[in-house]
Coordinates of C-alpha atoms and ligand atoms in Angstrom, one line a residue:
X1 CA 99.5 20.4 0.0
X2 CA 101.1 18.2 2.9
X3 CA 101.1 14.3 2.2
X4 CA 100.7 14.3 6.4
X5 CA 97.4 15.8 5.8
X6 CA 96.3 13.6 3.2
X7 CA 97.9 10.4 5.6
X8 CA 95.6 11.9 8.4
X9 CA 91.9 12.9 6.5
X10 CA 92.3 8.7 5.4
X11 CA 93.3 7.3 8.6
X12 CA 90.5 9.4 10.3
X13 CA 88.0 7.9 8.4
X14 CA 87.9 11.5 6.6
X15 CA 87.0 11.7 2.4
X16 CA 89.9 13.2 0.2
X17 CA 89.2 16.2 -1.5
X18 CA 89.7 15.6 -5.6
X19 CA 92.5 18.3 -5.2
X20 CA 94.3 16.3 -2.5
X21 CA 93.9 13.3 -4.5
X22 CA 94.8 14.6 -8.0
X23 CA 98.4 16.0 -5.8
X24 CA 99.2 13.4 -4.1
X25 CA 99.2 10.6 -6.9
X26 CA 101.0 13.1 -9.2
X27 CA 103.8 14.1 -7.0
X28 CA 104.2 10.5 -6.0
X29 CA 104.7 9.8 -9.8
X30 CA 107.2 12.2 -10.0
X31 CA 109.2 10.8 -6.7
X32 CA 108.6 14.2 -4.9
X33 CA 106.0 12.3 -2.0
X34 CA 108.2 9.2 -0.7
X35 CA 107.0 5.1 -0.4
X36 CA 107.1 5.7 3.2
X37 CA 104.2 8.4 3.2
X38 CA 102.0 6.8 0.2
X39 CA 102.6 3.6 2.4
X40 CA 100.5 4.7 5.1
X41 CA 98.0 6.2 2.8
X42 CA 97.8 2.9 1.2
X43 CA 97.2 0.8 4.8
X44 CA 94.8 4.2 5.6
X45 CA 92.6 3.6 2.7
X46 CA 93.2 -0.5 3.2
X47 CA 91.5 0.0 6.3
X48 CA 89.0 2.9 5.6
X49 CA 88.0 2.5 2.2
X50 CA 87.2 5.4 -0.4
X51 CA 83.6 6.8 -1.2
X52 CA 82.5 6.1 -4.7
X53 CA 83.6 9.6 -5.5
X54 CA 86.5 9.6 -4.5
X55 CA 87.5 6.5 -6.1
X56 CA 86.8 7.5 -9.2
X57 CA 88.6 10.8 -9.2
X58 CA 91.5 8.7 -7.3
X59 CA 90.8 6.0 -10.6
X60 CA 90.9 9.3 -12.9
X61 CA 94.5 10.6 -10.7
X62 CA 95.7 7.6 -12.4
X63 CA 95.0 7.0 -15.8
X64 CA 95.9 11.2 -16.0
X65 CA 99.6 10.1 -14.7
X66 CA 100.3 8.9 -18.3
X67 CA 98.4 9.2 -21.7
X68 CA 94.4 8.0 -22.4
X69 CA 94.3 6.4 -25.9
X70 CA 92.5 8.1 -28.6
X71 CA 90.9 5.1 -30.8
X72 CA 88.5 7.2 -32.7
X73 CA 90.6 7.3 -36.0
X74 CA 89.9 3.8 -36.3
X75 CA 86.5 4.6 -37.3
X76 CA 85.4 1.3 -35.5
X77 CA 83.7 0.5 -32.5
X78 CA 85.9 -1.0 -30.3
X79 CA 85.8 -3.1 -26.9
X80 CA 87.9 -5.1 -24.7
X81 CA 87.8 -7.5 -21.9
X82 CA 89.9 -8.1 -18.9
X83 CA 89.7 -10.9 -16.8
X84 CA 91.1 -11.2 -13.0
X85 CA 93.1 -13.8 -14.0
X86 CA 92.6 -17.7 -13.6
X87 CA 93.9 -21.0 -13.8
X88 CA 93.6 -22.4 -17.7
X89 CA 92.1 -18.9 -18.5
X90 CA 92.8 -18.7 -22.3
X91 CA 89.5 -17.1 -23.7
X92 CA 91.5 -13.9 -24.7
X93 CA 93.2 -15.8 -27.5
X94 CA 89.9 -17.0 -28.9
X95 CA 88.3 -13.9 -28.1
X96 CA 90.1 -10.8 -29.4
X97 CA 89.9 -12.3 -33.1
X98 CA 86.4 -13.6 -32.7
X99 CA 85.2 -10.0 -32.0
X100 CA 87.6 -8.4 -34.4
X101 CA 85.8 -10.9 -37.3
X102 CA 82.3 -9.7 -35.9
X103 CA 83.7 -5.9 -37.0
X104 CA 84.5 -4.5 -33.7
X105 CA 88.3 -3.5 -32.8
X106 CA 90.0 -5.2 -30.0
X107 CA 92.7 -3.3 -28.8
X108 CA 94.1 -5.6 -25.8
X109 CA 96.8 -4.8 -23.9
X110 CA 98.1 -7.4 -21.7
X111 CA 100.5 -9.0 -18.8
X112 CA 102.6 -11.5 -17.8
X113 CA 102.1 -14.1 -15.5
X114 CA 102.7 -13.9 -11.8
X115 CA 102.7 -16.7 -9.8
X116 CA 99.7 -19.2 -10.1
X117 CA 97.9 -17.7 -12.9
X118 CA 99.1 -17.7 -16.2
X119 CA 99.9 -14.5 -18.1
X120 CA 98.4 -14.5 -21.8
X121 CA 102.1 -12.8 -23.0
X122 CA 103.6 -15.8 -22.2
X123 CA 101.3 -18.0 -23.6
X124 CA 101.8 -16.2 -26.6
X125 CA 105.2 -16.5 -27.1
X126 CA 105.0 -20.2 -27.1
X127 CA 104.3 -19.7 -31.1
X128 CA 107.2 -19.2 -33.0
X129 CA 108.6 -16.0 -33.7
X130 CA 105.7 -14.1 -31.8
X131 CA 106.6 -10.8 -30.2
X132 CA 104.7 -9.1 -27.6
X133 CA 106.3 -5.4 -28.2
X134 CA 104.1 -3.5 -30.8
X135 CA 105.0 0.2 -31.0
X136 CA 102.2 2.8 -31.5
X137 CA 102.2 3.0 -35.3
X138 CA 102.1 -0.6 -35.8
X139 CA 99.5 -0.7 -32.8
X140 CA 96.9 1.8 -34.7
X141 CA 98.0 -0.1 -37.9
X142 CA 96.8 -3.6 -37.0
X143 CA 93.8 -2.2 -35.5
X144 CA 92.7 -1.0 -38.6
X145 CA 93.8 -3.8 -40.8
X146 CA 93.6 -6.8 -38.8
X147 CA 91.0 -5.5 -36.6
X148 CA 92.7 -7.0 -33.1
X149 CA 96.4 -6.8 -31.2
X150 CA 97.2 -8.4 -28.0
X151 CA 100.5 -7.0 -27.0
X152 CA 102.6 -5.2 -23.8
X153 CA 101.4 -2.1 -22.5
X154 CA 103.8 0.7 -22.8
X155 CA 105.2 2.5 -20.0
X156 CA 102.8 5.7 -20.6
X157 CA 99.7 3.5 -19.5
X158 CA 98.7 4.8 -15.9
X159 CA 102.4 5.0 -14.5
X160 CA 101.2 5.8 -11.2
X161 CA 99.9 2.0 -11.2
X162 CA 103.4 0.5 -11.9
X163 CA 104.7 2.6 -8.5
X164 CA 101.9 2.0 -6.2
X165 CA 101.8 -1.5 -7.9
X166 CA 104.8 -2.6 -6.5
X167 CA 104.3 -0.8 -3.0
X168 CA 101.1 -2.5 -2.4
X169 CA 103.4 -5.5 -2.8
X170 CA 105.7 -5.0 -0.3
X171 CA 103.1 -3.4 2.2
X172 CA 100.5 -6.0 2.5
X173 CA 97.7 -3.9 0.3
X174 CA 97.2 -5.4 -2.2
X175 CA 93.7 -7.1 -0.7
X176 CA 92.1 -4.2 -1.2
X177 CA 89.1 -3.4 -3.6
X178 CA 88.6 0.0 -4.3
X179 CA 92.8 -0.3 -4.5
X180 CA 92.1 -3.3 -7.2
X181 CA 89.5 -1.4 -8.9
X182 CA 91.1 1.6 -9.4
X183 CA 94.7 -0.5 -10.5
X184 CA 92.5 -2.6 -12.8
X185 CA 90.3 -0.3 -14.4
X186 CA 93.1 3.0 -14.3
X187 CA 94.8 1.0 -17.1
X188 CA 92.2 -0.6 -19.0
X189 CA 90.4 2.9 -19.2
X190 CA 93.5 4.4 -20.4
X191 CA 93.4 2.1 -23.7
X192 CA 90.7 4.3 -25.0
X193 CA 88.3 1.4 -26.0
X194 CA 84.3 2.1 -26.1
X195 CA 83.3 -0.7 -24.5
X196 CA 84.9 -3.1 -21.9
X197 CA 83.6 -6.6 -20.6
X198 CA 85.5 -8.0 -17.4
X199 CA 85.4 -11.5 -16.2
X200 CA 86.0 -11.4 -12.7
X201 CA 86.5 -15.1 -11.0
X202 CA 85.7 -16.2 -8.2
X203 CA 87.1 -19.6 -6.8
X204 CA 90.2 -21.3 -5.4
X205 CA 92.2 -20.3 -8.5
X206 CA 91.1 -16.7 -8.0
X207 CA 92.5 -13.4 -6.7
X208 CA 89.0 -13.4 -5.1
X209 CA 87.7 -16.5 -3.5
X210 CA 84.8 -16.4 -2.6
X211 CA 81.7 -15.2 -4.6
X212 CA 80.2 -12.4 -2.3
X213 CA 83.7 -10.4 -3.0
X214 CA 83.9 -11.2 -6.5
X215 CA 80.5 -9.3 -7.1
X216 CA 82.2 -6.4 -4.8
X217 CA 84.7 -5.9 -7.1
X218 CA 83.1 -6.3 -10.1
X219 CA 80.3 -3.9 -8.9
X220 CA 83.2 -1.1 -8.0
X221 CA 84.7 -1.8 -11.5
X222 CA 81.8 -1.5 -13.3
X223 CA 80.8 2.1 -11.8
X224 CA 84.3 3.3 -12.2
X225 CA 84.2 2.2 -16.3
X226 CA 80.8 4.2 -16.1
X227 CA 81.8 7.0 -14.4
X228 CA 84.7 7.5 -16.9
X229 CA 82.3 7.0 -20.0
X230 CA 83.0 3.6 -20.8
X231 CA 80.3 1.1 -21.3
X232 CA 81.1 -1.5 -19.0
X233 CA 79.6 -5.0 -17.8
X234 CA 81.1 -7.7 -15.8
X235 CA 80.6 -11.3 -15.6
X236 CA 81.2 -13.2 -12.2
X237 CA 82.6 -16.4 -13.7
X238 CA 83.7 -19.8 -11.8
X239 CA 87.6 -20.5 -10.9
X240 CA 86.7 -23.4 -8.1
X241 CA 88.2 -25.5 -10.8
X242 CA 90.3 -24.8 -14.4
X243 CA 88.8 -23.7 -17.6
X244 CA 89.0 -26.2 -20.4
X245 CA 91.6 -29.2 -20.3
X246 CA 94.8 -27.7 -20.5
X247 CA 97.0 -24.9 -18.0
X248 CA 100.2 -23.6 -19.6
X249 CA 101.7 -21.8 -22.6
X250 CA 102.0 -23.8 -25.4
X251 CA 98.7 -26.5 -24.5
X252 CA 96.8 -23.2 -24.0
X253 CA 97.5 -21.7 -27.7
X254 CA 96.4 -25.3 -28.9
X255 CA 92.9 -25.1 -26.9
X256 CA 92.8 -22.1 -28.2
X257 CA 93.2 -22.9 -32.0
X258 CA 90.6 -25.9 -31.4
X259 CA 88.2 -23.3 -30.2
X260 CA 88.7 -20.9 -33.2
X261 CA 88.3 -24.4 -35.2
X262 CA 85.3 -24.9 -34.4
X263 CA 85.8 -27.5 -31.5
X264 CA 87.4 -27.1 -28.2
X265 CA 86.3 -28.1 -24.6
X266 CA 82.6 -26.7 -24.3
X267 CA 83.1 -24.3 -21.3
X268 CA 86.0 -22.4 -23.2
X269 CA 83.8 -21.9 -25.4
X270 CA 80.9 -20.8 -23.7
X271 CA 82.6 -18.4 -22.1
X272 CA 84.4 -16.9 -25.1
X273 CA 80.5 -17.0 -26.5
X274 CA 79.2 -14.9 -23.7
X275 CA 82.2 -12.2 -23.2
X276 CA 82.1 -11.9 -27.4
X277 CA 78.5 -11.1 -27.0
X278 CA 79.1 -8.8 -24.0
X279 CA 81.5 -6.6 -26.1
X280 CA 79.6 -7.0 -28.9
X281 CA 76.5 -5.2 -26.9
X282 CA 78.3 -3.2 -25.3
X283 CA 79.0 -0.6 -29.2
X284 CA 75.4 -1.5 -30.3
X285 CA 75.8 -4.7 -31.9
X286 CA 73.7 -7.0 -30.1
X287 CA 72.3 -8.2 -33.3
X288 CA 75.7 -10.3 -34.3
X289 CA 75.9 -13.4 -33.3
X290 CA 79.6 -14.6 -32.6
X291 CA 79.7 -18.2 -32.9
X292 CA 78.8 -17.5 -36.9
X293 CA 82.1 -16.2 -36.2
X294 CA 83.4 -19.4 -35.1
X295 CA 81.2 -21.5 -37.5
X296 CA 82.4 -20.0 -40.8
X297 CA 86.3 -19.6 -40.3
X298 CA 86.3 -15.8 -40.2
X299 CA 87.2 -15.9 -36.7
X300 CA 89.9 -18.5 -37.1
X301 CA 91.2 -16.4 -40.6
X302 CA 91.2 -13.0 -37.8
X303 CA 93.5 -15.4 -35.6
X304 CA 96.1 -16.2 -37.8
X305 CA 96.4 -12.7 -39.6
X306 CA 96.9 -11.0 -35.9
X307 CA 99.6 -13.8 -35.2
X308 CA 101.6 -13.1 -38.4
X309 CA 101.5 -9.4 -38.1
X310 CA 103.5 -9.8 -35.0
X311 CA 106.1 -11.8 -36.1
X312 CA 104.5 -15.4 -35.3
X313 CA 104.3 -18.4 -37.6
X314 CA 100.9 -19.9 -37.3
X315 CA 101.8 -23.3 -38.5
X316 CA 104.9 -23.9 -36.9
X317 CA 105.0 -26.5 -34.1
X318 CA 104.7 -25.5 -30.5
X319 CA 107.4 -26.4 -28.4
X320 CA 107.1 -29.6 -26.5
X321 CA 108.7 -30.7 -23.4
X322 CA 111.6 -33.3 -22.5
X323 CA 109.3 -35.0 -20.2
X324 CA 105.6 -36.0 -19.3
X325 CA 104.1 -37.7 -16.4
X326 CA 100.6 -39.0 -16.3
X327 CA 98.4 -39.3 -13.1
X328 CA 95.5 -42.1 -12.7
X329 CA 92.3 -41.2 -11.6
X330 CA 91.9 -42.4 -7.7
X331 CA 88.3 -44.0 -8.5
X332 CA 85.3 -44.8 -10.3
X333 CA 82.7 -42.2 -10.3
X334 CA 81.7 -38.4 -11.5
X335 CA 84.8 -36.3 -11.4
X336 CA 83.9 -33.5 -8.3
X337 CA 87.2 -31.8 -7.4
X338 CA 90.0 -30.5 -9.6
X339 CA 91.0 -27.5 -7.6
X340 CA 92.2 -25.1 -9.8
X341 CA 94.5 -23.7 -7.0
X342 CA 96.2 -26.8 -7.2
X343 CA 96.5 -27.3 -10.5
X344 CA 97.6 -23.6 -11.3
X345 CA 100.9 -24.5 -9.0
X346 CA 101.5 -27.4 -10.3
X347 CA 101.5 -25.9 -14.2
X348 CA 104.1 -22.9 -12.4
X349 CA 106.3 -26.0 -10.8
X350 CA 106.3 -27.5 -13.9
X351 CA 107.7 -24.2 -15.4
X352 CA 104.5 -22.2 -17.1
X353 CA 104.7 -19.7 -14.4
X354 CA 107.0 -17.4 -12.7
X355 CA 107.7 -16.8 -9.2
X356 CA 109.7 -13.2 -9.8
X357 CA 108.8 -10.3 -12.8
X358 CA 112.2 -11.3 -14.1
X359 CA 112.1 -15.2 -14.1
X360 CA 111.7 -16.8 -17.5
X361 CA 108.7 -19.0 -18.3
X362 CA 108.9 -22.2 -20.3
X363 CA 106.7 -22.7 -23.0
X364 CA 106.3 -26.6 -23.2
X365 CA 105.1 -27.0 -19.4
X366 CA 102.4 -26.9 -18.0
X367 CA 99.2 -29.4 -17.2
X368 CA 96.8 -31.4 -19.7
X369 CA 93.5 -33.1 -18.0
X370 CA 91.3 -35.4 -19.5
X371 CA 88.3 -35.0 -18.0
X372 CA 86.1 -32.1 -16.7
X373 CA 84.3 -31.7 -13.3
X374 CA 80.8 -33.2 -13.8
X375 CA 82.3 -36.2 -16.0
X376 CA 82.7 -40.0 -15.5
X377 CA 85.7 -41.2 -14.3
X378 CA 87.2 -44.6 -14.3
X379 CA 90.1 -45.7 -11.7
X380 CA 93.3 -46.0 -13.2
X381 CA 92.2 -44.2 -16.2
X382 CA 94.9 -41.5 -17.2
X383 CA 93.4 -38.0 -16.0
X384 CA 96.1 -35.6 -15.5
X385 CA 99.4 -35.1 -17.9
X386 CA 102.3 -33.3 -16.7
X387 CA 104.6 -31.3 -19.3
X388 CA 108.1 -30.3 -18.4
X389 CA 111.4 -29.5 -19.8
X390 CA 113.0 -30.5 -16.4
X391 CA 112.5 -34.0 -14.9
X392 CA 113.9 -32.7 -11.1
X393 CA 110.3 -30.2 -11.2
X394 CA 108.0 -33.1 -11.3
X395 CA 108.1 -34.4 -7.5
X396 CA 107.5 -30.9 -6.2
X397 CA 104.2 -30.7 -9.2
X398 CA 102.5 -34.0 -7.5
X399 CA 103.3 -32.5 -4.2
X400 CA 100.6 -29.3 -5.0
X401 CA 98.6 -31.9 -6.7
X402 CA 97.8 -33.8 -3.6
X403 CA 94.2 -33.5 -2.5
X404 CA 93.4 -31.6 -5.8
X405 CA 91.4 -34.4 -7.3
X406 CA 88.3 -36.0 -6.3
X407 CA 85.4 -38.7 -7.5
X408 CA 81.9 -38.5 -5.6
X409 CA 83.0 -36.2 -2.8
X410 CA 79.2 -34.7 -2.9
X411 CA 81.3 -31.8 -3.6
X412 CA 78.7 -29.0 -6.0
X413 CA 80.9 -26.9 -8.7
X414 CA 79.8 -23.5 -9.1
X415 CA 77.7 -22.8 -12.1
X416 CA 80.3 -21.3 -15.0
X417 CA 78.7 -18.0 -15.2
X418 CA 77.2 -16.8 -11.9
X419 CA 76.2 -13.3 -12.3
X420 CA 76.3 -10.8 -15.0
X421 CA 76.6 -6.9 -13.4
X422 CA 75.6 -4.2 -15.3
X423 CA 75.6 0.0 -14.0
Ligands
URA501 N1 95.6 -6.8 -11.1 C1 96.0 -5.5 -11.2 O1 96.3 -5.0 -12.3 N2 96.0 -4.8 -10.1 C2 95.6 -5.3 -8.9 O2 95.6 -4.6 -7.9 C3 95.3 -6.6 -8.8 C4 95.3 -7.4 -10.0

């Protein structure tokens, strides 16, 4: 094989033969193909695309570069959701023990935060003692006993992503879908689960902004989950503005734990509602109905048993910052616009975010609001609360904050869920 040939079949609008593709992401792995040539294949296939067959054997390269979980010991179903990440996006804390009390294993591998959107990792963390590192024993352990783990992927899940990851970083192809798709779904097919459920957004606080793409993407993901055998469904799911009332670490484990309560801003828990549902379908267990769940504690008793087993106190306070700063509403009227763009900076300028892998998050920052889009507003009413450990970040916060709210702008908010994509 010649990685020149390979460059050239792409950027003549050629299709890769499964033996071309199955070579070149393997030797790139192993460093024998250099960034410079997988750098043109990358802008090759920005610009030309891949067939559906192709994408999934190039999906398949992937996941084959390190190890595909094997769940069935468990002797459960098991399902798992991913979400394209969004601004105030905390359902997988509600959701992975909500399923787990419904008798379906959640085995939920996860990331940290980059930039805007908030990593569920860190928000984790903000609870005392957590740790994100579970190794395999103690993964397969707290499957079967607990029923749910949210933890770090190991370095065996799809390598190949990690490497072309990073070069689709520095190479401006990253705006790609079937090179989303196959990044997304190589890893979240490797975890071996049944059935998988993603939330893709759409919206200002979204990777994808506008709807059309969204439903793109999802529809690529959802044929590349079938054609490796796993049930999969996606929701299309709003991200014009945030989900629930809070953005950050800490205030998003505390929406969370007043969802598993019982309580909780209503379009948290709707969509934790509809994705539980979603997984739930997705092994053959339509029948149960999640917000029981919810209802009766079991969900909530799921919750603090998967916190514990990894180290974390479930009572202990959450940390809370050195400083707050509360914004007015401008005016009277229903609440149209709170971009969720510009609230997602501001929670990262506040501290909740990172701008580099490396950078340390805090755990007390981030954004409160007290109203949603679609409620009254009065002027001068406190609507926003800003958290900090660091008085210097706030000026910079209110600066990504301008514009971001609105009262009767005759602005329409999407509908939460927008579309639901099956194979
Ligand atoms: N998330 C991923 O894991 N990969 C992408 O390419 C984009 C978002």
């Amino acid at each position: 094989m010649d990685a020149i040939d390979v460059i050239r079949t792409k950027r003549d609008g050629g299709q890769l033969s499964a033996d071309q593709i199955r070579w070149v992401i393997d030797a790139y792995t192993r460093g024998v193909v250099p960034d410079e040539q997988v750098s043109a294949l990358l802008m090759a296939v920005f610009f030309r695309g891949m067939a559906r067959d192709e994408l999934a054997v190039w999906t398949q390269a992937m996941i084959d570069s390190g190890e595909r979980k094997d769940l069935s010991s468990l002797g459960r179903p098991t399902a798992d959701k991913h979400s394209t990440g969004g601004v105030g996006d905390k359902t997988t804390l509600p959701l992975a023990p909500l399923v787990a009390a419904c008798g379906v294993a959640v085995p939920q591998l996860s990331g940290r935060g980059l930039g805007h959107t908030g990593g569920t990792l860190d928000k984790l963390e903000a609870i005392p003692g957590w740790r994100a590192d579970v190794h395999e024993e103690a993964y397969l352990a707290q499957l079967r006993e607990v029923g749910a783990v949210i933890c770090a992927a190991g370095n065996d899940l799809a390598p190949a992503d990690k490497k072309l990851y990073a070069l689709r970083d520095v190479t401006g192809t990253v705006e790609s879908i079937p090179l989303i798709a196959s990044s997304i779904m190589s890893k979240k097919i490797a975890e071996g689960a049944d059935a998988l459920v993603l939330d893709v957004k759409t919206g200002s606080g979204a990777f994808m902004k506008d709807p059309e793409a969204s439903r793109e993407l999802a529809r690529t993901m959802v044929g590349l989950g079938e054609a490796a055998g796993v049930h999969t469904v996606a929701l299309v799911t709003a991200m014009d503005r945030p989900l629930g009332r809070a953005a950050g670490n800490a205030v998003e484990v505390t929406e969370s734990v007043e969802v598993l309560a019982g309580g909780g801003p209503a379009d948290v828990v709707e969509l934790t509602l509809a994705l539980a549902r979603e997984m739930l379908a997705g092994v053959g267990r339509g029948d149960v109905d999640p917000a029981e769940a919810l209802r009766d504690g079991r969900a909530m008793d799921v919750w603090r048993r998967m916190v514990t087993a990894q180290g974390g106190d479930p009572d202990a306070p959450l940390p809370q910052p050195a400083e707050r700063h509360v914004v007015t509403a401008p005016a009277t009227g229903t609440l149209t616009r709170l971009d969720a763009y510009a609230l997602g900076v501001a929670a990262w300028r506040l501290g909740a975010g990172r701008a580099r892998k490396e950078d340390p998050v805090s755990a007390a920052a981030g954004v409160t609001w007290t109203a949603a889009v679609g409620e009254q507003v009065v002027a001068g009413q406190p609507l926003l609360e800003l958290h900090t450990d660091d008085a210097a970040r706030i000026p910079r916060a209110l600066e990504a904050l301008e514009g971001a709210v609105g009262v009767d702008t005759g602005e329409e908010p999407l509908p939460l869920l927008l579309d639901r994509i099956t194979a």
